[in-house]
Short mmCIF file of the C-alpha atoms (twelve columns), coordinates in Angstrom:
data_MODEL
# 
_entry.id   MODEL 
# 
loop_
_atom_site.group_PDB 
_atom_site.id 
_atom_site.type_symbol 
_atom_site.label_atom_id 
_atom_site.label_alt_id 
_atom_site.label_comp_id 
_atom_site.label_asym_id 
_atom_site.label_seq_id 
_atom_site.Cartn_x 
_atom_site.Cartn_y 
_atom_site.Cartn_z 
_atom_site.pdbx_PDB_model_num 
ATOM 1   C CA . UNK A 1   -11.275 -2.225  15.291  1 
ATOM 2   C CA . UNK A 2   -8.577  -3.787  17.628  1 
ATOM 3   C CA . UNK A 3   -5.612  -2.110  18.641  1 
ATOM 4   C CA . UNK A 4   -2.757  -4.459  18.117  1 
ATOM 5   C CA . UNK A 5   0.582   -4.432  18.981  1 
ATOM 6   C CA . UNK A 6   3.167   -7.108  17.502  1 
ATOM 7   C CA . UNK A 7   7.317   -7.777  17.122  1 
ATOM 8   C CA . UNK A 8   9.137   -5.648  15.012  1 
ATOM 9   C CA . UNK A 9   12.861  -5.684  14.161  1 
ATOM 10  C CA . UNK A 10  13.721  -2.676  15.912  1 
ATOM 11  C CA . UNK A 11  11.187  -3.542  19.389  1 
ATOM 12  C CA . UNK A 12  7.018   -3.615  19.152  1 
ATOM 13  C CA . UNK A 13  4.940   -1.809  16.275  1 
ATOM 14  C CA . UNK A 14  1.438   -0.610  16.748  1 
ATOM 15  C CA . UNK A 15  -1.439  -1.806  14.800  1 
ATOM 16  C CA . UNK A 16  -4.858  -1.173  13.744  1 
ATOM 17  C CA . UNK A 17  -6.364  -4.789  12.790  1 
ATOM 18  C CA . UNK A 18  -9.398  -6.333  11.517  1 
ATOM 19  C CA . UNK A 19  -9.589  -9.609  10.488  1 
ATOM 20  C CA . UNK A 20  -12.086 -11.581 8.122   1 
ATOM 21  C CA . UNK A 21  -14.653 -13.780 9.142   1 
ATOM 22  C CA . UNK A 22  -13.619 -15.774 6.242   1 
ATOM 23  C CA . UNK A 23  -10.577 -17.997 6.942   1 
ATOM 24  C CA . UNK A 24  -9.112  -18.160 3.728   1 
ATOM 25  C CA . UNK A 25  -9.968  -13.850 2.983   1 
ATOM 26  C CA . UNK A 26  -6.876  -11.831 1.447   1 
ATOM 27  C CA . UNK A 27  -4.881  -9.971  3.568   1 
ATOM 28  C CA . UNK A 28  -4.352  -6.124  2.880   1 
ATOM 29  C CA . UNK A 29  -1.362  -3.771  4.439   1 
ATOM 30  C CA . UNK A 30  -2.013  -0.397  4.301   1 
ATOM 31  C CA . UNK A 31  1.465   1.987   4.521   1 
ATOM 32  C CA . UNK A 32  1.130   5.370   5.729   1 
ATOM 33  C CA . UNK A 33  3.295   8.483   4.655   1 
ATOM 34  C CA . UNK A 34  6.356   9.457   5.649   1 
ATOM 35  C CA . UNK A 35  7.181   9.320   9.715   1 
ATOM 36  C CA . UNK A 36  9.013   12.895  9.607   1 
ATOM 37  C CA . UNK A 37  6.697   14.813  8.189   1 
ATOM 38  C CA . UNK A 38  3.427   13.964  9.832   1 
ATOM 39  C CA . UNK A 39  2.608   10.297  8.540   1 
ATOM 40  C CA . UNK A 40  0.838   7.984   11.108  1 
ATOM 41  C CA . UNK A 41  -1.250  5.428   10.518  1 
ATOM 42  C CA . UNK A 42  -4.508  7.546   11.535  1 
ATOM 43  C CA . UNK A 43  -3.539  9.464   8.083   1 
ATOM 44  C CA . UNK A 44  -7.256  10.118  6.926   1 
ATOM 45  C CA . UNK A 45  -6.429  8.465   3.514   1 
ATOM 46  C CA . UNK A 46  -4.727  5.520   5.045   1 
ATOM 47  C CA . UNK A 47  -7.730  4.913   7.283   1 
ATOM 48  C CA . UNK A 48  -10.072 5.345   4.437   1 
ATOM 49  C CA . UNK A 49  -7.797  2.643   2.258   1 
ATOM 50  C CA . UNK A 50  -8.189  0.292   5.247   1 
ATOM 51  C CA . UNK A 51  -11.724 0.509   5.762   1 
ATOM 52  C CA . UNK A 52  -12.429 0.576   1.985   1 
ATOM 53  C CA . UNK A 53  -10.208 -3.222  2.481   1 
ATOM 54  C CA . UNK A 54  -12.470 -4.022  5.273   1 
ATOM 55  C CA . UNK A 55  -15.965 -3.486  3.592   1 
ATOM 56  C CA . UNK A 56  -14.271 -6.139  0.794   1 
ATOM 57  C CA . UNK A 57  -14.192 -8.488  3.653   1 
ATOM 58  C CA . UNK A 58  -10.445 -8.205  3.440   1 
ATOM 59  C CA . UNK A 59  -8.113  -8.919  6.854   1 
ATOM 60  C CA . UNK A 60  -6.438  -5.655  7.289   1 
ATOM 61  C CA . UNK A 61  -3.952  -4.135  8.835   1 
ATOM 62  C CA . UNK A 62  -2.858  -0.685  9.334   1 
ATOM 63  C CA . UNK A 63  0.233   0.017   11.596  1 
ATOM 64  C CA . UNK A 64  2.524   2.938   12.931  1 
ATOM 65  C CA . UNK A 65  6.479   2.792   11.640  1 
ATOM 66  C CA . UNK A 66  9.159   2.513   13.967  1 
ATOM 67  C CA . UNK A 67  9.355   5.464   16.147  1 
ATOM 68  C CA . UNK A 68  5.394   6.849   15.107  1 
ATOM 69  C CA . UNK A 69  3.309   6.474   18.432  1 
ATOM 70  C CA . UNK A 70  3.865   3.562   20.466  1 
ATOM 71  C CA . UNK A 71  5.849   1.841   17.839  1 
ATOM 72  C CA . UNK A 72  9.509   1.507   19.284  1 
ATOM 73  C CA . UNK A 73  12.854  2.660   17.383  1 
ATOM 74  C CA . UNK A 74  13.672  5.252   15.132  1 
ATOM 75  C CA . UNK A 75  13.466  6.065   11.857  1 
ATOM 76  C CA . UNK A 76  15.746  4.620   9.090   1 
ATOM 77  C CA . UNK A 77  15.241  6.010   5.998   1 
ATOM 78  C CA . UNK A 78  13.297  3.666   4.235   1 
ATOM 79  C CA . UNK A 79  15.400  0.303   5.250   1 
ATOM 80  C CA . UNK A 80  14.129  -0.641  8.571   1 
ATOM 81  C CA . UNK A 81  10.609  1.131   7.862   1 
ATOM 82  C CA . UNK A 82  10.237  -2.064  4.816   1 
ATOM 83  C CA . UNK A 83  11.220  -4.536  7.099   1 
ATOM 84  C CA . UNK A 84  8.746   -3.147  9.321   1 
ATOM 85  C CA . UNK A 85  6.342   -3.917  6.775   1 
ATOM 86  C CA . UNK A 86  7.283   -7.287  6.159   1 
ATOM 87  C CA . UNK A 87  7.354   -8.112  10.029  1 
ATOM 88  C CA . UNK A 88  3.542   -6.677  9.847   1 
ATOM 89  C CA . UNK A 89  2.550   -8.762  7.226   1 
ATOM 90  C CA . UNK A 90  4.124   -12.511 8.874   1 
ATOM 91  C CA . UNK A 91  2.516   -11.498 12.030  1 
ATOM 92  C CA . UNK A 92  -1.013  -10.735 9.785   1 
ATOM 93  C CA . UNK A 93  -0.028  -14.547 8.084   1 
ATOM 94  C CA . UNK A 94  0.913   -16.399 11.525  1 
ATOM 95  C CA . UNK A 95  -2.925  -15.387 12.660  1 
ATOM 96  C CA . UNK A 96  -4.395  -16.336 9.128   1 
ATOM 97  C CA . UNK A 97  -2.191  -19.182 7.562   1 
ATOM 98  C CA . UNK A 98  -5.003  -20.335 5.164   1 
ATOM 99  C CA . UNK A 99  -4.816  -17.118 3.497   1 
ATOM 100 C CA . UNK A 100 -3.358  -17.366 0.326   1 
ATOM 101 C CA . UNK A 101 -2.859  -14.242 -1.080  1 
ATOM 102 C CA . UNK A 102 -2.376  -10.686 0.022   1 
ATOM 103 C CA . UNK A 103 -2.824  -6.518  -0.981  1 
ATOM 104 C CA . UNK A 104 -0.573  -3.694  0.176   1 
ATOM 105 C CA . UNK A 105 -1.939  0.020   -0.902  1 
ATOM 106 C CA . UNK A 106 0.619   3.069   0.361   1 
ATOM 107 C CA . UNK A 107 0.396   6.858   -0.018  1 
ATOM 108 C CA . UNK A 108 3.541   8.691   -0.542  1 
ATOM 109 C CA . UNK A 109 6.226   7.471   1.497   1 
ATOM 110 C CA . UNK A 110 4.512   4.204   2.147   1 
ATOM 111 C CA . UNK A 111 3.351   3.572   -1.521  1 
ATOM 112 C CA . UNK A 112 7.376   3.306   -2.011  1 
ATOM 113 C CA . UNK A 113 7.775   0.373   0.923   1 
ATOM 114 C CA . UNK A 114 4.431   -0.955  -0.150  1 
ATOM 115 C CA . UNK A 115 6.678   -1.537  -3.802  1 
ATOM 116 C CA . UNK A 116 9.648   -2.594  -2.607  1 
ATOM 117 C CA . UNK A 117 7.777   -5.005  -0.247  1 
ATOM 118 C CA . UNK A 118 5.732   -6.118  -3.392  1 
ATOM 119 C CA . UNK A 119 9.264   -7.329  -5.326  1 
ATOM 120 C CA . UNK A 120 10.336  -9.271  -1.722  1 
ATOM 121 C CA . UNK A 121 6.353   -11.239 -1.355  1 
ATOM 122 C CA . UNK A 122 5.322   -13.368 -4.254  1 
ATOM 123 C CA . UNK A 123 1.856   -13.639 -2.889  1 
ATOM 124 C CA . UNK A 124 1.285   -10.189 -3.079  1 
ATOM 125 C CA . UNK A 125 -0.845  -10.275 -6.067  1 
ATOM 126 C CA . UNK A 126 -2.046  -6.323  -6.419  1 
ATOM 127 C CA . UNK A 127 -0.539  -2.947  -5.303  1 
ATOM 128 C CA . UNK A 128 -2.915  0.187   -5.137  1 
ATOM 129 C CA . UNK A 129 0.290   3.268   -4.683  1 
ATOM 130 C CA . UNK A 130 -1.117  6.957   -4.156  1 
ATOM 131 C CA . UNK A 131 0.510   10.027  -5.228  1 
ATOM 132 C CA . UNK A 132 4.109   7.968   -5.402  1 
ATOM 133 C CA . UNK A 133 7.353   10.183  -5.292  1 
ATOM 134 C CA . UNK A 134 9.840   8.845   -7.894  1 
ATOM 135 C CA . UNK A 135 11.019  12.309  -7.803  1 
ATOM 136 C CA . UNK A 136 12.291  11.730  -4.044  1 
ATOM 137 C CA . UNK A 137 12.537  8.313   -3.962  1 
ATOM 138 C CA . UNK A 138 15.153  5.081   -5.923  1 
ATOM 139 C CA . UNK A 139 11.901  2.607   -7.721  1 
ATOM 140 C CA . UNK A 140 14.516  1.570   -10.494 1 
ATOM 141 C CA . UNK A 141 14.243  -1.996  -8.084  1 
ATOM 142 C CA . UNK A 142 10.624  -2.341  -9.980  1 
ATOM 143 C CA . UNK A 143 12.671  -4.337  -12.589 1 
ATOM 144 C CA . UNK A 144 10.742  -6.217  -13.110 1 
ATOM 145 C CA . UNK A 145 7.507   -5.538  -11.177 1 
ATOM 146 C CA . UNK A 146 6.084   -8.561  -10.394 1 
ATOM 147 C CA . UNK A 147 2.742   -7.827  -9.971  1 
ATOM 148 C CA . UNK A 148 -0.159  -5.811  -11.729 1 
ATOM 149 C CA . UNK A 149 -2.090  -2.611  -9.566  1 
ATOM 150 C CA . UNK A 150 -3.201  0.923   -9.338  1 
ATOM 151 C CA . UNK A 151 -0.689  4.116   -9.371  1 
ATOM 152 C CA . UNK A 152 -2.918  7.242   -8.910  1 
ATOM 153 C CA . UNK A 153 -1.878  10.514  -8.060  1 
ATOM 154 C CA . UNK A 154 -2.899  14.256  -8.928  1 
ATOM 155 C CA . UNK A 155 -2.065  16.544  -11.869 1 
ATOM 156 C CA . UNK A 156 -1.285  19.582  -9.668  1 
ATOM 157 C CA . UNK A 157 0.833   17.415  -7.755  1 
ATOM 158 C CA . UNK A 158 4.140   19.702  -6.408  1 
ATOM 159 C CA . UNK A 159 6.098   16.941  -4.262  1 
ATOM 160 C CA . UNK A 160 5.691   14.418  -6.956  1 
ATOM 161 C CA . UNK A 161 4.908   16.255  -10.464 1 
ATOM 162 C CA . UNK A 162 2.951   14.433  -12.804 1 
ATOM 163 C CA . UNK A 163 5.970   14.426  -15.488 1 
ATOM 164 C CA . UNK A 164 7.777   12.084  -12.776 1 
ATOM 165 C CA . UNK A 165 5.218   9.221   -11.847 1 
ATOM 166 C CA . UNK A 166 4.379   9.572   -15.956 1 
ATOM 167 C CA . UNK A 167 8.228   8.419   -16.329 1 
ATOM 168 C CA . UNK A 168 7.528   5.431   -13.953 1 
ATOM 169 C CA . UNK A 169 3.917   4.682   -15.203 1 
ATOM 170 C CA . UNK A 170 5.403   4.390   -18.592 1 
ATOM 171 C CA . UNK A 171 8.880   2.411   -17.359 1 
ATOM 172 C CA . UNK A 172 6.192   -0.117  -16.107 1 
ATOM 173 C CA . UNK A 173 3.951   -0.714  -19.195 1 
ATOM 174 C CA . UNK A 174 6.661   -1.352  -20.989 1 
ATOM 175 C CA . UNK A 175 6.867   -5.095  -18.850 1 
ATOM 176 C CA . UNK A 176 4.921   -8.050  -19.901 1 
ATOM 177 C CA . UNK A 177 2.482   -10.036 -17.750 1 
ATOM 178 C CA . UNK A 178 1.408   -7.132  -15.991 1 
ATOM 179 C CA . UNK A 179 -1.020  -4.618  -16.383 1 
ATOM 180 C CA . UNK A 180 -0.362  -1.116  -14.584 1 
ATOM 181 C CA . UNK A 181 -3.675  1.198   -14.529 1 
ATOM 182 C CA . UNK A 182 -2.950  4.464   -14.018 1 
ATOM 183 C CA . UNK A 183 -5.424  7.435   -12.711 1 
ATOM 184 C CA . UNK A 184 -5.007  10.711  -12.947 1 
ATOM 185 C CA . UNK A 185 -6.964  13.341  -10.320 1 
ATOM 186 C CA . UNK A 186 -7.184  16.772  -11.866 1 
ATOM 187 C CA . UNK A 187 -6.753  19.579  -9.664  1 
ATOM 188 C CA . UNK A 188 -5.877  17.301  -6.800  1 
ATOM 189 C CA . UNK A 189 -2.577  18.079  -4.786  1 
ATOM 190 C CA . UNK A 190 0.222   15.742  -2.939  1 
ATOM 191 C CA . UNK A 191 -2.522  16.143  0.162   1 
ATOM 192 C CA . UNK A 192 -5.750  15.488  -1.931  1 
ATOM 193 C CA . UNK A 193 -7.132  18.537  -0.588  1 
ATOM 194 C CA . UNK A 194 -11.082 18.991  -1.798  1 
ATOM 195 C CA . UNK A 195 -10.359 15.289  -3.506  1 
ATOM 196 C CA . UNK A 196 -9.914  12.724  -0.827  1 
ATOM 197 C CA . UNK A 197 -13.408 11.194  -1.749  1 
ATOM 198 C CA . UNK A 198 -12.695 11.088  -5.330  1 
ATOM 199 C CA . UNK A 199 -9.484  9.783   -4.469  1 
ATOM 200 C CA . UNK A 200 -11.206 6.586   -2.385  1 
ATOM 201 C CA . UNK A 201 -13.921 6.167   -5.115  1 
ATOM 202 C CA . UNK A 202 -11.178 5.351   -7.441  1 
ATOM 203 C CA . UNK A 203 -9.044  3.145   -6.175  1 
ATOM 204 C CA . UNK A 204 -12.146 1.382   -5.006  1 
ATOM 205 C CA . UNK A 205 -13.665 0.917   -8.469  1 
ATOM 206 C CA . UNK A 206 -10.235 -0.354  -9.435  1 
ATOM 207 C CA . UNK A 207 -10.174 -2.992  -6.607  1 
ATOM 208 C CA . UNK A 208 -13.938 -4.019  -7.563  1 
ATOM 209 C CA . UNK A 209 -12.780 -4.529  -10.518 1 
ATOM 210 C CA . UNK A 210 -9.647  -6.483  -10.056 1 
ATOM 211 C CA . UNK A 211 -11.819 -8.682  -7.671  1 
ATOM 212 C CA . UNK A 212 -14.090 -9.460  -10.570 1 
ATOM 213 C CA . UNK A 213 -11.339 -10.439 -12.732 1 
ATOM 214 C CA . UNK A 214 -10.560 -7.487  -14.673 1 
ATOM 215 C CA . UNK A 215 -7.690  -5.484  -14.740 1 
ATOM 216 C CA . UNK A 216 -4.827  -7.884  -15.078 1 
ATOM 217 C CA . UNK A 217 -3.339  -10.038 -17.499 1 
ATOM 218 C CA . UNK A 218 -3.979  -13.551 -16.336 1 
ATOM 219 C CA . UNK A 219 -0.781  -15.540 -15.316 1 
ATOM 220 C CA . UNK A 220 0.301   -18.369 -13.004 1 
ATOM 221 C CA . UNK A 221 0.324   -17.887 -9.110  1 
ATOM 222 C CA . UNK A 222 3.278   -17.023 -7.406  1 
ATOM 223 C CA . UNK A 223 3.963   -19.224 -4.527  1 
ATOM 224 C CA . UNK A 224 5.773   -18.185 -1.303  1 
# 
């Protein structure tokens, strides 16, 4: 896949890309976990998210934070790192302009920018967020959340216990015109340990299934 490198707001970000052959093929942003501890965009589950986009025939795009590799600037808690993500996903929409409407899956960390970048992008139409830290991290901006997807995480979760993510899962159902699925990994860990495949299988059945219609309440488009 090409390495990429494009304009961010604080200097260039580094990319992993792979467009569609399909003109008008969603676009998918993949968000990797958090920059201090480790994250990177070659985070085995964040590779596996973007190639499990890819197969779908997806254009995806996978990309260090500022400061993570050869991504310039430093990290900034959260602020700078979403409007990282939203510079990614213009420069994915300059390339592909008659794509009309767009994915963004995040684990830990990243599955809170991939949310808060979901309330900011109408055309983001699903949200796939792994092992989510409401714990850790402010989602109270989810009001309302605009747009139906996937929140799974494990049940012997320490960084974000179940009894947290349960408290957002169940803040969310309680909107209308969405639908929130929620999946539950027993014995799986913040890390996935011994699970990553299971992990992968899931939130690929759920995106089959959204792409066949299912899943989500039906409701009219959201333009940009």
């Amino acid at each position: 896949m090409p390495e990429v490198i494009f304009a961010g707001p604080a200097g260039r970000l580094e990319g992993r890309y792979q467009p569609s052959k399909e003109k008008s093929a969603p676009i998918a942003i993949v968000l990797h976990p958090h920059p201090q501890f480790g994250g990177t965009m070659n985070n085995k589950i964040v590779y596996d998210l973007f190639y499990m986009f890819q197969k779908r025939d997806f254009t995806t795009l996978r990309f260090n934070f500022r400061g993570i590799g050869r991504s310039q600037g430093e990290f900034d808690h959260g602020t700078g790192e979403l409007s990282d993500a939203a510079a990614a996903l213009d420069w994915v929409q300059s390339l592909h302009p008659d794509s009309k409407s767009c994915w963004v899956a995040g684990y830990s960390f990243g599955s809170w920018i991939g949310m808060q970048l979901l309330m900011r992008r109408p055309e983001i139409e699903g949200f796939i967020s792994v092992a989510p830290q409401p714990n850790t991290y402010d989602f109270s901006f989810l009001a309302p959340c605009p747009s139906s997807g996937l929140i799974i995480h494990g049940d012997a979760d320490k960084v974000a216990p179940p009894k947290d993510v349960q408290t957002l899962v169940d803040k969310l159902h309680t909107q209308k015109g969405i639908t929130i699925t929620q999946k539950t990994i027993p014995g799986a860990n913040h890390f996935f340990a011994n699970h990553a495949e299971l992990l992968i299988e899931e939130c690929a059945d759920y995106l089959d299934r959204r792409l066949a219609g299912e899943l989500a309440d039906p409701r009219p488009k959201r333009l940009r």
